[in-house]
CSV table of C-alpha atoms and ligand atoms in Angstrom, one decimal:
chain,number,residue,atom,x,y,z
J,1,MET,CA,122.6,85.6,123.4
J,2,ARG,CA,119.3,86.5,125.1
J,3,SER,CA,117.2,83.9,126.8
J,4,ILE,CA,113.4,84.1,127.1
J,5,ASN,CA,111.7,84.1,130.5
J,6,ILE,CA,108.8,81.9,131.4
J,7,LEU,CA,105.7,82.8,129.5
J,8,ASN,CA,103.3,83.0,132.4
J,9,LYS,CA,101.2,85.9,131.2
J,10,SER,CA,100.9,84.5,127.7
J,11,ARG,CA,99.8,81.2,129.1
J,12,LYS,CA,97.2,82.8,131.3
J,13,ASN,CA,96.0,85.0,128.4
J,14,PHE,CA,95.8,81.9,126.2
J,15,ILE,CA,93.5,80.1,128.6
J,16,LYS,CA,91.3,83.2,128.8
J,17,ALA,CA,91.4,83.7,125.0
J,18,SER,CA,90.5,80.0,124.3
J,19,LYS,CA,87.2,80.5,126.1
J,20,VAL,CA,86.0,82.9,123.4
J,21,LEU,CA,88.3,82.2,120.4
J,22,PRO,CA,88.9,78.8,118.7
J,23,ASP,CA,92.5,77.9,119.6
J,24,GLY,CA,92.7,81.3,121.4
J,25,GLY,CA,93.0,83.4,118.2
J,26,SER,CA,91.7,84.3,114.8
J,27,ARG,CA,94.5,82.9,112.6
J,28,SER,CA,95.4,79.2,112.0
J,29,THR,CA,98.9,80.2,111.1
J,30,ILE,CA,99.8,81.6,114.5
J,31,VAL,CA,98.8,78.7,116.6
J,32,LEU,CA,101.9,77.7,118.7
J,33,SER,CA,102.4,74.7,121.0
J,34,PRO,CA,101.8,74.6,124.0
J,35,HIS,CA,100.2,78.0,123.7
J,36,SER,CA,100.3,81.2,121.7
J,37,ILE,CA,102.5,84.1,122.7
J,38,PHE,CA,100.8,87.5,123.0
J,39,ILE,CA,102.5,90.7,122.0
J,40,GLU,CA,102.6,93.9,124.0
J,41,SER,CA,104.4,96.1,121.4
J,42,ALA,CA,106.6,96.1,118.4
J,43,LYS,CA,109.2,98.5,117.0
J,44,GLY,CA,111.6,98.2,114.1
J,45,LYS,CA,113.2,94.7,114.2
J,46,TYR,CA,111.8,93.8,117.6
J,47,LEU,CA,108.7,92.4,119.2
J,48,LYS,CA,108.0,92.5,123.0
J,49,ASP,CA,105.6,90.0,124.5
J,50,ILE,CA,103.3,90.5,127.5
J,51,ASP,CA,105.9,88.7,129.8
J,52,GLY,CA,108.5,91.3,128.8
J,53,ASN,CA,110.6,89.1,126.5
J,54,SER,CA,112.0,90.7,123.4
J,55,TYR,CA,112.3,88.9,120.0
J,56,PHE,CA,114.2,89.7,116.9
J,57,ASP,CA,111.4,89.4,114.4
J,58,LEU,CA,112.4,87.5,111.3
J,59,ASN,CA,108.8,86.6,110.5
J,60,ASN,CA,107.6,90.2,109.9
J,61,ASN,CA,104.0,89.3,110.0
J,62,TYR,CA,104.4,86.6,107.5
J,63,THR,CA,106.4,88.7,105.1
J,64,ALA,CA,104.2,91.8,105.2
J,65,LEU,CA,106.3,94.2,107.2
J,66,ILE,CA,109.0,95.2,104.7
J,67,HIS,CA,110.0,98.2,106.8
J,68,GLY,CA,109.7,96.4,110.2
J,69,HIS,CA,107.3,97.4,112.9
J,70,SER,CA,105.8,100.9,113.4
J,71,HIS,CA,108.1,102.7,111.1
J,72,PRO,CA,108.0,106.4,112.1
J,73,GLU,CA,107.2,107.7,108.6
J,74,ILE,CA,104.4,105.3,108.0
J,75,THR,CA,103.0,105.7,111.6
J,76,LYS,CA,103.0,109.5,111.0
J,77,VAL,CA,100.9,109.4,107.9
J,78,ALA,CA,98.6,106.8,109.3
J,79,ILE,CA,97.9,108.8,112.5
J,80,GLN,CA,97.3,111.9,110.5
J,81,GLN,CA,94.8,110.0,108.3
J,82,ILE,CA,93.1,108.5,111.4
J,83,LYS,CA,92.5,112.0,112.7
J,84,THR,CA,91.0,113.2,109.5
J,85,GLY,CA,88.8,110.1,108.8
J,86,THR,CA,89.2,106.4,108.5
J,87,GLY,CA,86.6,105.4,105.9
J,88,PHE,CA,84.0,107.1,103.8
J,89,SER,CA,81.4,106.0,101.3
J,90,PHE,CA,83.4,108.1,98.8
J,91,GLY,CA,86.7,107.8,97.1
J,92,SER,CA,89.8,109.6,98.3
J,93,LYS,CA,92.7,111.3,96.7
J,94,ALA,CA,95.0,108.9,98.5
J,95,GLU,CA,93.4,106.0,96.6
J,96,SER,CA,94.1,107.4,93.1
J,97,SER,CA,97.6,108.6,94.0
J,98,PHE,CA,98.5,105.1,95.3
J,99,ALA,CA,96.9,103.4,92.3
J,100,LYS,CA,99.1,105.6,90.0
J,101,LEU,CA,102.2,104.8,92.0
J,102,LEU,CA,101.6,101.1,91.6
J,103,CYS,CA,100.6,101.3,87.9
J,104,ASP,CA,103.7,103.3,87.2
J,105,ARG,CA,105.8,100.4,88.5
J,106,ASN,CA,104.8,97.7,86.1
J,107,ASP,CA,103.8,97.8,82.4
J,108,ASN,CA,101.3,95.0,83.1
J,109,PHE,CA,99.3,97.2,85.5
J,110,GLN,CA,97.1,99.6,83.6
J,111,LYS,CA,94.3,99.6,86.1
J,112,ILE,CA,94.1,98.5,89.7
J,113,ARG,CA,91.4,97.7,92.2
J,114,PHE,CA,91.9,97.7,96.0
J,115,MET,CA,90.5,95.4,98.6
J,116,ASN,CA,91.6,94.3,102.1
J,117,SER,CA,93.5,91.0,101.9
J,118,GLY,CA,95.6,88.8,99.6
J,119,THR,CA,92.8,86.2,99.8
J,120,GLU,CA,90.3,88.7,98.4
J,121,ALA,CA,92.8,89.8,95.7
J,122,VAL,CA,93.2,86.2,94.5
J,123,MET,CA,89.4,85.6,94.6
J,124,ASN,CA,88.7,88.7,92.6
J,125,ALA,CA,91.4,87.9,90.0
J,126,ILE,CA,89.8,84.5,89.5
J,127,LYS,CA,86.3,86.0,89.2
J,128,VAL,CA,87.6,88.5,86.7
J,129,ALA,CA,89.3,85.8,84.6
J,130,ARG,CA,86.1,83.7,84.6
J,131,ALA,CA,84.0,86.7,83.6
J,132,TYR,CA,86.4,87.8,80.9
J,133,THR,CA,86.9,84.4,79.2
J,134,GLY,CA,83.5,82.9,79.9
J,135,ARG,CA,85.2,79.8,81.0
J,136,PRO,CA,84.6,78.2,84.4
J,137,LYS,CA,87.8,76.5,85.5
J,138,ILE,CA,91.2,77.6,86.8
J,139,ILE,CA,94.5,75.7,87.0
J,140,LYS,CA,96.8,75.9,90.0
J,141,CYS,CA,99.8,74.0,91.2
J,142,GLU,CA,99.4,71.3,93.8
J,143,ASN,CA,100.6,72.4,97.3
J,144,SER,CA,100.7,76.1,96.3
J,145,TYR,CA,99.2,78.5,98.9
J,146,HIS,CA,97.1,81.3,97.5
J,147,GLY,CA,95.0,82.4,100.6
J,148,SER,CA,91.7,80.9,101.9
J,149,TYR,CA,89.2,81.4,99.0
J,150,ASP,CA,87.9,77.8,98.6
J,151,PHE,CA,88.9,77.6,94.9
J,152,ALA,CA,92.4,78.8,95.6
J,153,GLU,CA,92.8,76.3,98.5
J,154,VAL,CA,92.2,73.2,96.4
J,155,SER,CA,95.0,70.5,96.8
J,156,LEU,CA,96.9,72.6,99.3
J,157,ASP,CA,98.1,69.4,101.0
J,158,GLY,CA,98.6,67.1,98.1
J,159,LYS,CA,100.8,64.3,99.1
J,160,ASN,CA,102.0,62.4,96.1
J,161,ASP,CA,105.2,64.0,94.9
J,162,PRO,CA,106.8,63.0,92.6
J,163,HIS,CA,103.9,62.3,90.3
J,164,THR,CA,103.4,59.3,88.1
J,165,SER,CA,99.8,60.2,87.4
J,166,GLU,CA,97.7,63.4,87.3
J,167,PRO,CA,97.1,65.0,90.7
J,168,ILE,CA,93.5,64.7,92.0
J,169,SER,CA,91.8,67.9,93.1
J,170,THR,CA,91.3,67.6,96.8
J,171,ALA,CA,89.5,69.7,99.3
J,172,TYR,CA,91.5,71.5,101.9
J,173,SER,CA,88.6,72.7,104.1
J,174,HIS,CA,86.1,70.1,105.1
J,175,GLY,CA,82.7,70.8,103.5
J,176,THR,CA,84.2,72.2,100.2
J,177,PRO,CA,81.4,71.6,97.6
J,178,THR,CA,82.3,69.1,94.8
J,179,GLY,CA,81.5,71.9,92.3
J,180,VAL,CA,84.6,73.7,93.5
J,181,LEU,CA,86.8,70.6,93.0
J,182,GLU,CA,85.4,70.1,89.6
J,183,ASN,CA,86.4,73.6,88.6
J,184,VAL,CA,90.0,73.6,89.8
J,185,ILE,CA,92.5,71.6,87.8
J,186,VAL,CA,95.7,70.8,89.6
J,187,ILE,CA,99.1,70.5,88.1
J,188,PRO,CA,102.3,69.2,89.7
J,189,PHE,CA,104.7,72.0,90.5
J,190,ASN,CA,107.8,72.1,88.3
J,191,ASP,CA,106.7,69.0,86.4
J,192,VAL,CA,106.8,70.3,82.8
J,193,GLU,CA,105.7,67.1,81.0
J,194,LEU,CA,102.7,66.2,83.2
J,195,ALA,CA,101.6,69.9,83.6
J,196,SER,CA,101.6,70.4,79.8
J,197,LYS,CA,99.6,67.3,79.3
J,198,ILE,CA,97.0,68.3,81.9
J,199,ILE,CA,96.7,71.9,80.6
J,200,GLU,CA,96.3,70.8,77.0
J,201,LYS,CA,93.6,68.3,77.9
J,202,ASN,CA,91.5,70.9,79.8
J,203,ALA,CA,92.5,74.1,77.9
J,204,ASP,CA,89.1,75.0,76.4
J,205,GLN,CA,87.4,75.1,79.8
J,206,VAL,CA,90.2,77.1,81.6
J,207,ALA,CA,89.9,80.8,82.4
J,208,ALA,CA,93.3,81.2,84.1
J,209,ILE,CA,96.4,79.7,85.4
J,210,LEU,CA,96.9,80.9,89.0
J,211,PHE,CA,100.6,80.9,89.7
J,212,ASP,CA,103.0,82.3,92.3
J,213,PRO,CA,106.2,83.5,90.6
J,214,PHE,CA,108.1,82.9,93.9
J,215,GLY,CA,107.2,79.2,93.7
J,216,GLN,CA,106.1,77.6,96.9
J,217,LYS,CA,106.7,77.8,100.7
J,218,TYR,CA,107.6,81.5,100.7
J,219,GLY,CA,109.9,81.1,97.7
J,220,ARG,CA,111.8,78.2,99.2
J,221,SER,CA,110.8,75.9,96.3
J,222,ILE,CA,111.8,77.9,93.2
J,223,PRO,CA,110.0,77.5,89.9
J,224,SER,CA,112.3,76.5,87.0
J,225,ASP,CA,112.6,78.7,84.0
J,226,ILE,CA,111.3,75.9,81.8
J,227,PHE,CA,108.2,75.4,84.0
J,228,ILE,CA,107.5,79.2,83.9
J,229,ASP,CA,108.0,79.1,80.1
J,230,THR,CA,105.6,76.2,79.8
J,231,LEU,CA,102.9,78.0,81.7
J,232,LYS,CA,103.4,81.2,79.6
J,233,LYS,CA,103.3,79.3,76.4
J,234,ALA,CA,100.1,77.4,77.4
J,235,CYS,CA,98.4,80.7,78.3
J,236,SER,CA,99.3,82.2,74.9
J,237,ASP,CA,98.5,79.0,72.9
J,238,PHE,CA,95.1,78.5,74.5
J,239,ASN,CA,94.0,82.1,75.4
J,240,ILE,CA,94.2,81.4,79.1
J,241,LEU,CA,94.8,84.3,81.4
J,242,PHE,CA,98.0,84.3,83.5
J,243,ILE,CA,97.2,85.3,87.1
J,244,ALA,CA,100.4,86.1,89.0
J,245,ASP,CA,99.9,85.8,92.7
J,246,GLU,CA,102.4,88.3,93.9
J,247,VAL,CA,101.0,88.6,97.4
J,248,ILE,CA,104.4,87.7,98.8
J,249,SER,CA,106.6,87.8,95.8
J,250,PHE,CA,106.0,91.5,95.1
J,251,ARG,CA,108.8,92.0,97.6
J,252,ALA,CA,111.3,90.5,95.1
J,253,GLY,CA,111.9,93.7,93.1
J,254,TYR,CA,110.7,97.2,92.1
J,255,SER,CA,108.2,95.8,89.6
J,256,GLY,CA,107.6,92.5,91.4
J,257,CYS,CA,108.8,89.0,90.8
J,258,GLN,CA,107.0,88.8,87.4
J,259,LYS,CA,109.5,91.3,86.0
J,260,GLU,CA,112.5,89.3,87.5
J,261,ARG,CA,111.1,86.1,85.9
J,262,GLY,CA,110.0,87.5,82.6
J,263,ILE,CA,106.3,87.0,83.1
J,264,LYS,CA,103.7,89.2,81.4
J,265,ALA,CA,100.7,88.7,83.7
J,266,ASP,CA,97.2,89.5,82.6
J,267,LEU,CA,96.2,89.9,86.2
J,268,THR,CA,98.3,90.3,89.4
J,269,ALA,CA,97.1,89.8,92.9
J,270,MET,CA,98.9,91.8,95.6
J,271,GLY,CA,98.7,92.3,99.3
J,272,LYS,CA,101.1,92.2,102.3
J,273,ILE,CA,103.9,94.8,101.7
J,274,ILE,CA,101.8,97.2,99.7
J,275,GLY,CA,99.7,98.0,102.8
J,276,GLY,CA,102.5,99.4,104.9
J,277,GLY,CA,101.4,97.2,107.8
J,278,PHE,CA,97.7,97.7,107.3
J,279,PRO,CA,95.1,95.4,105.7
J,280,ILE,CA,95.3,95.4,102.0
J,281,GLY,CA,94.8,93.5,98.8
J,282,ALA,CA,94.9,94.6,95.2
J,283,VAL,CA,94.2,93.3,91.7
J,284,ALA,CA,96.0,94.9,88.7
J,285,GLY,CA,95.8,94.2,85.1
J,286,ASN,CA,95.4,95.5,81.6
J,287,LYS,CA,92.5,97.7,80.7
J,288,LYS,CA,90.5,95.0,78.9
J,289,VAL,CA,90.4,92.5,81.8
J,290,MET,CA,90.1,95.2,84.5
J,291,ALA,CA,87.0,96.4,82.6
J,292,MET,CA,85.1,93.5,84.2
J,293,PHE,CA,84.9,95.6,87.3
J,294,SER,CA,83.4,98.5,85.4
J,295,ALA,CA,79.7,99.4,85.5
J,296,SER,CA,79.9,101.8,82.6
J,297,ASN,CA,77.6,99.6,80.5
J,298,GLY,CA,75.1,98.8,83.2
J,299,ARG,CA,76.0,96.3,85.9
J,300,ALA,CA,79.6,95.4,86.2
J,301,LYS,CA,80.4,91.9,85.0
J,302,VAL,CA,82.2,91.4,88.3
J,303,PRO,CA,80.5,93.6,90.8
J,304,HIS,CA,82.9,94.3,93.6
J,305,GLY,CA,81.8,96.0,96.8
J,306,GLY,CA,83.6,96.1,100.1
J,307,THR,CA,83.0,98.4,103.0
J,308,PHE,CA,86.7,99.0,103.7
J,309,ASN,CA,88.0,98.7,100.2
J,310,ALA,CA,90.7,101.4,99.6
J,311,ASN,CA,90.2,102.7,103.1
J,312,PRO,CA,92.3,105.8,103.4
J,313,VAL,CA,94.4,104.6,106.2
J,314,SER,CA,95.7,101.6,104.2
J,315,MET,CA,96.1,103.8,101.2
J,316,VAL,CA,98.3,106.4,102.9
J,317,ALA,CA,100.3,103.8,104.8
J,318,GLY,CA,100.7,101.7,101.7
J,319,MET,CA,101.7,104.7,99.6
J,320,LYS,CA,104.3,105.8,102.1
J,321,ALA,CA,105.7,102.2,102.4
J,322,MET,CA,106.0,101.8,98.7
J,323,GLU,CA,107.4,105.3,98.2
J,324,MET,CA,110.1,104.3,100.6
J,325,LEU,CA,111.0,101.3,98.4
J,326,LYS,CA,113.3,102.5,95.7
J,327,LYS,CA,115.2,100.2,93.4
J,328,ASN,CA,118.2,100.3,95.7
J,329,ASP,CA,116.2,99.2,98.7
J,330,PHE,CA,115.2,96.0,96.9
J,331,LYS,CA,118.9,95.5,96.1
J,332,LYS,CA,119.7,95.8,99.8
J,333,LEU,CA,116.9,93.5,100.9
J,334,ASN,CA,117.9,90.8,98.4
J,335,PHE,CA,121.6,91.2,99.4
J,336,LEU,CA,120.6,90.6,103.0
J,337,GLY,CA,118.7,87.5,102.1
J,338,LYS,CA,121.7,86.2,100.2
J,339,LYS,CA,124.0,86.9,103.2
J,340,PHE,CA,121.6,85.1,105.6
J,341,ARG,CA,121.6,82.1,103.3
J,342,GLU,CA,125.4,82.1,103.0
J,343,GLY,CA,125.7,82.4,106.8
J,344,ILE,CA,123.3,79.4,107.3
J,345,ASN,CA,125.3,77.3,104.9
J,346,GLU,CA,128.5,78.1,106.7
J,347,VAL,CA,126.8,77.0,110.0
J,348,PHE,CA,126.0,73.6,108.4
J,349,GLU,CA,129.6,73.3,107.2
J,350,LEU,CA,130.7,73.5,110.9
J,351,VAL,CA,128.4,70.7,112.1
J,352,ASN,CA,128.1,67.2,111.1
J,353,ILE,CA,124.5,67.1,110.0
J,354,GLU,CA,122.6,67.4,106.8
J,355,GLY,CA,121.1,70.8,106.2
J,356,TYR,CA,121.2,73.9,104.0
J,357,ALA,CA,119.7,77.3,103.3
J,358,GLU,CA,116.8,77.6,100.9
J,359,GLY,CA,115.1,80.7,99.5
J,360,GLN,CA,115.6,83.5,97.1
J,361,PHE,CA,115.6,87.4,97.1
J,362,SER,CA,114.9,88.7,100.6
J,363,ILE,CA,113.7,85.4,102.1
J,364,PHE,CA,115.7,82.5,103.5
J,365,GLY,CA,114.7,79.1,104.9
J,366,ILE,CA,116.6,76.6,107.1
J,367,LYS,CA,116.3,73.0,105.9
J,368,VAL,CA,117.4,70.3,108.3
J,369,PHE,CA,117.0,66.6,108.1
J,370,ASP,CA,118.0,65.6,111.6
J,371,LYS,CA,115.2,64.2,113.8
J,372,LYS,CA,116.5,66.0,116.9
J,373,LEU,CA,116.2,69.4,115.2
J,374,SER,CA,113.2,69.0,113.0
J,375,ASP,CA,110.0,66.9,112.7
J,376,ASN,CA,110.6,66.1,109.1
J,377,THR,CA,109.2,62.6,108.7
J,378,GLU,CA,109.7,62.2,105.0
J,379,ARG,CA,112.6,63.8,103.2
J,380,GLY,CA,111.7,67.2,102.0
J,381,LEU,CA,108.0,66.9,102.3
J,382,THR,CA,107.3,68.7,105.6
J,383,TYR,CA,108.7,72.0,106.6
J,384,LYS,CA,107.9,71.7,110.3
J,385,SER,CA,110.9,72.1,112.5
J,386,LYS,CA,109.7,72.2,116.0
J,387,GLY,CA,113.0,71.5,117.8
J,388,LEU,CA,115.1,74.2,116.2
J,389,HIS,CA,112.2,76.6,116.0
J,390,ARG,CA,111.6,76.4,119.7
J,391,TYR,CA,115.3,76.8,120.4
J,392,MET,CA,115.5,79.9,118.2
J,393,LEU,CA,112.4,81.3,119.9
J,394,LYS,CA,113.8,80.7,123.4
J,395,ASN,CA,116.9,82.5,122.4
J,396,GLY,CA,115.1,85.5,121.0
J,397,TYR,CA,114.5,84.8,117.3
J,398,TRP,CA,111.0,84.7,115.8
J,399,LEU,CA,110.9,82.8,112.5
J,400,THR,CA,108.0,81.0,110.9
J,401,PRO,CA,107.4,77.5,112.4
J,402,GLY,CA,109.0,76.1,109.3
J,403,LEU,CA,112.1,78.2,109.9
J,404,THR,CA,111.6,80.8,107.2
J,405,GLY,CA,113.1,84.2,107.8
J,406,VAL,CA,112.2,87.4,106.0
J,407,CYS,CA,114.4,90.5,105.7
J,408,SER,CA,113.2,94.1,106.2
J,409,THR,CA,114.8,97.4,105.3
J,410,VAL,CA,115.5,98.2,109.0
J,411,MET,CA,117.8,95.1,109.2
J,412,ASP,CA,121.5,95.2,108.2
J,413,GLN,CA,124.5,93.0,107.9
J,414,SER,CA,125.4,93.2,111.5
J,415,ASP,CA,122.2,91.2,112.3
J,416,ILE,CA,123.5,88.1,110.5
J,417,ASP,CA,126.4,86.9,112.6
J,418,PRO,CA,124.5,86.9,116.0
J,419,PHE,CA,121.7,85.0,114.3
J,420,CYS,CA,124.1,82.4,112.8
J,421,GLU,CA,125.9,82.0,116.2
J,422,THR,CA,122.5,81.3,117.9
J,423,LEU,CA,121.7,78.8,115.1
J,424,LEU,CA,125.0,77.1,115.6
J,425,SER,CA,124.6,76.9,119.4
J,426,GLY,CA,121.1,75.5,118.9
J,427,ILE,CA,122.1,72.8,116.5
J,428,LYS,CA,125.0,71.8,118.8
J,429,GLU,CA,122.8,71.8,121.9
J,430,LEU,CA,119.9,69.9,120.3
J,431,LEU,CA,122.3,67.3,118.9
J,432,GLY,CA,123.6,66.8,122.4
D,1,PLP,C1,101.0,83.6,97.9
D,1,PLP,C2,99.9,84.1,98.8
D,1,PLP,N1,98.7,84.4,98.2
D,1,PLP,C3,97.7,84.8,99.0
D,1,PLP,C4,97.8,85.0,100.3
D,1,PLP,C5,96.6,85.4,101.1
D,1,PLP,O1,96.9,86.7,101.7
D,1,PLP,P1,96.1,87.2,103.0
D,1,PLP,O2,96.7,86.4,104.1
D,1,PLP,O3,96.4,88.7,103.0
D,1,PLP,O4,94.7,86.9,102.8
D,1,PLP,C6,99.0,84.6,100.9
D,1,PLP,C7,99.1,84.8,102.4
D,1,PLP,O5,100.1,84.4,103.0
D,1,PLP,C8,100.1,84.2,100.2
D,1,PLP,O6,101.2,83.8,100.7
């Protein structure tokens, strides 16, 4: 088991960075107590920080790096592209080839449009749905993360599970206009009865249901079949569009999680893995809805500019990354996820505390209820697990702060035992 050295250089860099960057960085999700860690380099499964420590990366840039870091084949095409031009005010062949590759993977994708983040993909899918239906509102699940567009952020930290009454649309960012809250209807996740009632009541005003087929918390809370069926039926009964947010869940299978869960999405938002490690977002859908982006009859109903949209570096890297993902690779990734989950459950059988593995497909989560290991205050409601997260970090494993791990194609089964041994030692040591 490796142990991490003191993080002197990271601490010093954090002090310097905090003078010019709020919280020393540009991303709320990477703030770490007592200070952020700064990375020198990354290769394959490993990260190296500026103090020389090495970490086995189970975070994979919050699920994006499905082939690990700096994969040689992706690096090669990206460097070639950088040498021949990084962005033009013209299209590129790479863009149309990549669009064809993605459309060929899923019958629900007839046309696709590229942008630079999952947030933009969700935002554009919502705008297209509003333009297509002429209705102003969207429906989303309470506590579901869909990026940082203010409509998509509504009720991200809803607190009142389980529900006895309808969830109230609440602002996540201070300063969110009330107009935003009025136009986002919130339903409780996996609550068929209440969700149906709310949808029916608002249906004639609703353009789309925005839904992550993975569920919530990186797929750790899984949507039930009956909940998915309820949403599908509501969309068909009331002519509401189904927006599948597959920014993370597209890693579930060759045609995304919608295929695995029997969803026929009108619009799909993608990001993360399809960029091969570079910034990306995409909206795909059938010809009719995607026509909202088209200016063939004058101005497009949803004009969509973007200086770096479909930049050729993201296009070639994304194309290579997705070409490298054949059906068997998803099988391998999902098998690894299952093995990690089994290993974690075996660890909990060896120790006398309550805990288990969560997750699905190529993602696993560690759920613990002991105060010494986790800062769960109310059963099941928070996923922060500082004690164990810190132990795993100190012993060379980088997970999300909520103890979620994400598999990549460069991992294999031999990675599971050492991880589980470290987890077991951590639990024993923290329990004292
Ligand atoms: C389900 C989901 N949708 C949208 C987003 C936003 O993507 P991005 O961070 O690329 O803007 C994320 C990001 O984690 C996500 O998990």
